[in-house]
Coordinates of C-alpha atoms in Angstrom, one line a residue:
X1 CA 12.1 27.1 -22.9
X2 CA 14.9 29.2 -24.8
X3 CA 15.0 32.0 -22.4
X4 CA 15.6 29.6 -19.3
X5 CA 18.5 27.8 -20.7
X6 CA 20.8 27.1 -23.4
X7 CA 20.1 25.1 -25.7
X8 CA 22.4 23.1 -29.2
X9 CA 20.7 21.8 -32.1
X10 CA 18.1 21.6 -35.0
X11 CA 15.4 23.9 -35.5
X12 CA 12.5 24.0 -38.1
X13 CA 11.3 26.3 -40.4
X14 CA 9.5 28.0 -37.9
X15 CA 12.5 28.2 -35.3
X16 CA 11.0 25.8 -33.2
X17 CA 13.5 22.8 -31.5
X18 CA 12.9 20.1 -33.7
X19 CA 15.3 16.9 -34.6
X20 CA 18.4 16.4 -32.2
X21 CA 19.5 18.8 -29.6
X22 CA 20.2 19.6 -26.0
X23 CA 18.7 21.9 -23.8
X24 CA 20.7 22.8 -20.3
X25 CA 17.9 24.9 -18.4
X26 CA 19.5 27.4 -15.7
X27 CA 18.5 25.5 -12.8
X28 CA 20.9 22.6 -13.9
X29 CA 18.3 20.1 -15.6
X30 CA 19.5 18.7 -18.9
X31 CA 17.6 17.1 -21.7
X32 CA 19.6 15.2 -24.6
X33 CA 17.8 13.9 -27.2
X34 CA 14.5 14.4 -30.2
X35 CA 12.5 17.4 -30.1
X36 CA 9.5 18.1 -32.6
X37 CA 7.7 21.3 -32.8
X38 CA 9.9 22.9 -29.5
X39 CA 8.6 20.0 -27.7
X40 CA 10.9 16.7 -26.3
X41 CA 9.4 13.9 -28.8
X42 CA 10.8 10.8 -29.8
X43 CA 14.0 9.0 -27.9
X44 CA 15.7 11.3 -25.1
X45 CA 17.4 11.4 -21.8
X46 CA 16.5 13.4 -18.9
X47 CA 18.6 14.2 -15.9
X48 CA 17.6 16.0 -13.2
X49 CA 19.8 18.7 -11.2
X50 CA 20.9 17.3 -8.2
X51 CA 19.1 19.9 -6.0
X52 CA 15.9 18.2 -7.7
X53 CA 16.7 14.4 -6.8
X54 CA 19.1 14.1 -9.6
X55 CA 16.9 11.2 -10.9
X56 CA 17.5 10.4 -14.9
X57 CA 14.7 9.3 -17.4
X58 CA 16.1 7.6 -20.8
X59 CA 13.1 6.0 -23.2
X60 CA 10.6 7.5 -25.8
X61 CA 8.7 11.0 -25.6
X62 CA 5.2 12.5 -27.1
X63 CA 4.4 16.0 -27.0
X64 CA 7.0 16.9 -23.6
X65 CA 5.8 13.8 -21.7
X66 CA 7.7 10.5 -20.5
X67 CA 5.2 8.5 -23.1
X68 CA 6.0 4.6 -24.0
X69 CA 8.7 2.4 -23.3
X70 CA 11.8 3.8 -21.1
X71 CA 13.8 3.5 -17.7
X72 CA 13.2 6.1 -14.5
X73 CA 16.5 5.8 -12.3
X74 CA 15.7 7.1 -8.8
X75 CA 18.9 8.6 -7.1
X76 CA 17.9 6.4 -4.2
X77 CA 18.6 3.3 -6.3
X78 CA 15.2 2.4 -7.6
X79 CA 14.6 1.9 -10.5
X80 CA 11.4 1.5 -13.0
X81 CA 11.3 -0.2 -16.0
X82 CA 8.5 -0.4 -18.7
X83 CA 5.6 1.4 -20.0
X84 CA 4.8 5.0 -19.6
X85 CA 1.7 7.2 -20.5
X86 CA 1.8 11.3 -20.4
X87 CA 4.1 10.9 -17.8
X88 CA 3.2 8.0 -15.5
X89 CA 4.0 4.5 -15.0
X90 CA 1.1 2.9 -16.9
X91 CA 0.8 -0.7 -18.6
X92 CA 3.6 -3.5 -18.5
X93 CA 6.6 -2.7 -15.9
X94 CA 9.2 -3.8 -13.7
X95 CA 10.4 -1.7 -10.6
X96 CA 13.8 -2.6 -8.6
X97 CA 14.7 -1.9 -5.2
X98 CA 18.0 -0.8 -3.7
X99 CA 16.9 -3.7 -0.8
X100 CA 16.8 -5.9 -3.3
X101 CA 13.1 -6.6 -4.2
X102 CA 11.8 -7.0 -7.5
X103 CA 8.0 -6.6 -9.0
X104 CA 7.1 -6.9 -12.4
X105 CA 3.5 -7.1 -13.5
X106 CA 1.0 -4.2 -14.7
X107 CA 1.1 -0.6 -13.5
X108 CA -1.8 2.2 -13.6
X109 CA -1.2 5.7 -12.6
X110 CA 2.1 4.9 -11.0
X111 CA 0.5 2.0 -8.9
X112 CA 0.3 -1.7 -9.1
X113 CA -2.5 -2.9 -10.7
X114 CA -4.2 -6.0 -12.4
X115 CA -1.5 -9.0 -12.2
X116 CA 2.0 -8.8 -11.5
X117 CA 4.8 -10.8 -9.2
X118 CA 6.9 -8.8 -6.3
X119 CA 10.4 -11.5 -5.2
X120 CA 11.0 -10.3 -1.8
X121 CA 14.5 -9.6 -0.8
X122 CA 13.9 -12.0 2.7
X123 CA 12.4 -14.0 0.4
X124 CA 8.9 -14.3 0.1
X125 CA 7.3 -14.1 -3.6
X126 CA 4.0 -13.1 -4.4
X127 CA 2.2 -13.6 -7.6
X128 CA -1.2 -12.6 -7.9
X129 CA -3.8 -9.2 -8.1
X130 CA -2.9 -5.9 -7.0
X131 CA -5.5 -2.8 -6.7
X132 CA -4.3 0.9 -6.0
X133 CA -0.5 -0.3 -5.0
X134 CA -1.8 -3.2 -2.7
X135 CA -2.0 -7.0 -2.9
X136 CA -6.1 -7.1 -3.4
X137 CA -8.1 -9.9 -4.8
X138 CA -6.5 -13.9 -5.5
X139 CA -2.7 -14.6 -4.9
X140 CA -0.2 -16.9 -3.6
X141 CA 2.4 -16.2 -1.2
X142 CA 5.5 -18.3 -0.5
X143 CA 7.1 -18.0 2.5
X144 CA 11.2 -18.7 2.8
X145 CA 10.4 -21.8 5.5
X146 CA 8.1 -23.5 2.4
X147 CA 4.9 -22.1 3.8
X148 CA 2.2 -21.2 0.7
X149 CA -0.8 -19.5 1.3
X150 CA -2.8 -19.3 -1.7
X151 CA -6.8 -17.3 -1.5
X152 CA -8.1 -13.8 -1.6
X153 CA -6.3 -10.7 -0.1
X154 CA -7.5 -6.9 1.0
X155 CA -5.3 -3.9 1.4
X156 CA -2.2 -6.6 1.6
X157 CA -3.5 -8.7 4.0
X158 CA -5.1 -12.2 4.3
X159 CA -8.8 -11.3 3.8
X160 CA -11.5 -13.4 2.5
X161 CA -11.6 -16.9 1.8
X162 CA -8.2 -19.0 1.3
X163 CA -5.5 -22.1 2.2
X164 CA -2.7 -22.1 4.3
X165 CA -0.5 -25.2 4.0
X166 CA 2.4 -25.4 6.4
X167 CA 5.3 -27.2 4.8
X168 CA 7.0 -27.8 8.6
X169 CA 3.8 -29.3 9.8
X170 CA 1.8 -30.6 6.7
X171 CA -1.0 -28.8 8.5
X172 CA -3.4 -27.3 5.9
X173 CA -6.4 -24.7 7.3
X174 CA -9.2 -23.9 5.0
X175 CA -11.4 -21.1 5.7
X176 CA -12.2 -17.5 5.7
X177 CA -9.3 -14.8 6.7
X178 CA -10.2 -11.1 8.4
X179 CA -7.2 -8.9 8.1
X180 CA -4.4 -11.4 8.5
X181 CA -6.2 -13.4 10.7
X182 CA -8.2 -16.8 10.9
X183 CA -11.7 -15.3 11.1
X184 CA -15.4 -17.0 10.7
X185 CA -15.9 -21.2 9.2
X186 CA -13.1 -23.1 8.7
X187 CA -11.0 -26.2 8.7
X188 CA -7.9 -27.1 10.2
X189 CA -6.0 -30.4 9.4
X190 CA -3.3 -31.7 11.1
X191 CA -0.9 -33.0 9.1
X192 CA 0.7 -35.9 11.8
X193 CA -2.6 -37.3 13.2
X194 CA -4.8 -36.4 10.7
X195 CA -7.0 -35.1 13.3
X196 CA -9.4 -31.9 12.0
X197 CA -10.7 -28.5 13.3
X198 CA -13.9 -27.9 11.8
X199 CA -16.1 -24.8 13.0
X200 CA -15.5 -21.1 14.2
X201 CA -12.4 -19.3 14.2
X202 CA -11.9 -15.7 16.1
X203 CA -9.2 -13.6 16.3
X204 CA -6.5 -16.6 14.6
X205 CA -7.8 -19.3 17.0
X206 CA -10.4 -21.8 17.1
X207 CA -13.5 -20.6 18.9
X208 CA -16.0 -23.8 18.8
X209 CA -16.4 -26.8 16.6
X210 CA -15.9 -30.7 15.9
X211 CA -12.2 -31.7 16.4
X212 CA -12.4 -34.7 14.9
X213 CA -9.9 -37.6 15.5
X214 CA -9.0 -40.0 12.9
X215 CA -10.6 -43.4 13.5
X216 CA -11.4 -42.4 17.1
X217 CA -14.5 -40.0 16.9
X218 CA -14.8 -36.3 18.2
X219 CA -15.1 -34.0 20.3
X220 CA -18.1 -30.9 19.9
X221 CA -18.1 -27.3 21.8
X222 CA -15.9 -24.5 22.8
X223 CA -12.0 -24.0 23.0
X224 CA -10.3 -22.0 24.8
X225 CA -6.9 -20.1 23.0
X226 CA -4.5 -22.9 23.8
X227 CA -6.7 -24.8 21.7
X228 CA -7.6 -27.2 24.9
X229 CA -11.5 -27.9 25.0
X230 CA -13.2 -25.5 27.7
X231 CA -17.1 -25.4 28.9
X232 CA -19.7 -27.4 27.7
X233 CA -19.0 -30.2 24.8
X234 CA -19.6 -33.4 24.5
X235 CA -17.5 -36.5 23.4
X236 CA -18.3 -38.7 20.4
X237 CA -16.6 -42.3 21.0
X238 CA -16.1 -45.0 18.7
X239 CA -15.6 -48.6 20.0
X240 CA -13.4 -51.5 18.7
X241 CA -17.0 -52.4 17.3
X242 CA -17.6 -49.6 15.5
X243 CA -20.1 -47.9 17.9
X244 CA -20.7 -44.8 18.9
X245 CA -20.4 -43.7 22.3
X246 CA -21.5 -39.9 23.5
X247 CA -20.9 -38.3 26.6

């Protein structure tokens, strides 16, 4: 390290950088801050030459490594915030956007993982699992119009089993999600009428089922994607007498 740069401060016994000093290496990085045994240990800042990102590091060191708590400034804007270990983000942590988002939950390797909460700039907040940097497992989105989806997720998408209540509407579905989309058994309830789509979903609409009308019976068989019965089905009445009537 002494032959690349210049550096001012303590040394020990053995001429090794140890207690405070600064080292200004030739390629214009600077390091200000606690050395022990010609290593950076203890509290320091870190910049960066600007032909290297010109980022900036200020927290605690172990052994020449970014190791516990301390703030990463990005020259972009971002920033991190939190736990570090040998050199990555790892443990509790916040990270901060230049567009304006904010997540702060639990970090492995760099990446999001275990719980945490991400406030979208447009508005939507998440609060739920993350795996490998990705919304994975049970969460809840809110959506700026009031919509709240709450249920599993896969690679940041709707995937697996969850609710989706519409706050315009007061239309709730119930059911199984593939990548986004309404996929497999589930219910949808109309908020209005109270009417209710019960059965098989495909590709986001409802493939075949019981629409069942409030007070009025149902209807059983195949939709087309307007939603509008199509093909074979049959009608299940009820009279001002309470019986039923098929056809």
């Amino acid at each position: 390290m002494a032959d690349a740069g210049e550096f001012e401060g303590e040394y020990n016994a053995a001429g090794e950088f140890e207690g405070r000093g600064t080292m200004r290496w030739a390629d214009g990085d600077v390091y200000e801050g606690e050395w022990k045994a010609g290593l950076k240990d203890g509290f320091g800042e870190f910049r960066w030459a600007a032909e290297e990102g010109g980022s900036i590091y200020i927290g605690e060191w172990s052994e020449g490594n970014m190791h516990g708590k301390g703030e990463y400034r990005y020259a972009n804007g971002n920033v991190y915030e939190g736990s570090f270990v040998d050199g990555a983000w790892e443990g509790e942590g916040s990270f901060r956007f230049t567009n304006g988002d904010v997540f702060a939950g639990v970090f492995r390797d760099h990446k999001k993982e275990g719980l945490g909460t991400h406030r979208f700039a447009s508005g939507e907040v998440y609060e739920g699992e993350y795996k490998d940097g990705k919304r994975d497992g049970v969460g809840t989105m809110t959506y700026p119009n009031g919509d709240v989806y709450t249920g599993e997720w896969k690679e940041s998408k709707m995937h697996g089993v969850g609710t989706y209540k519409y706050k315009a509407s007061d239309d709730i579905y119930s059911g199984a999600y593939v990548e986004g989309l309404k996929e497999g058994a589930g219910t949808y309830e109309f908020g209005k009428c109270k009417s209710k789509l019960d059965g098989t979903w495909e590709g986001g609409t409802f493939k075949e089922g019981e629409w069942q009308f409030k007070d009025a019976g149902s209807y059983v068989g195949t939709f087309a994607k307007d939603g509008q019965p199509i093909g074979p089905g049959k009608y299940n009445f009820l009279t001002a007498t309470g019986d039923l009537i098929t056809q």
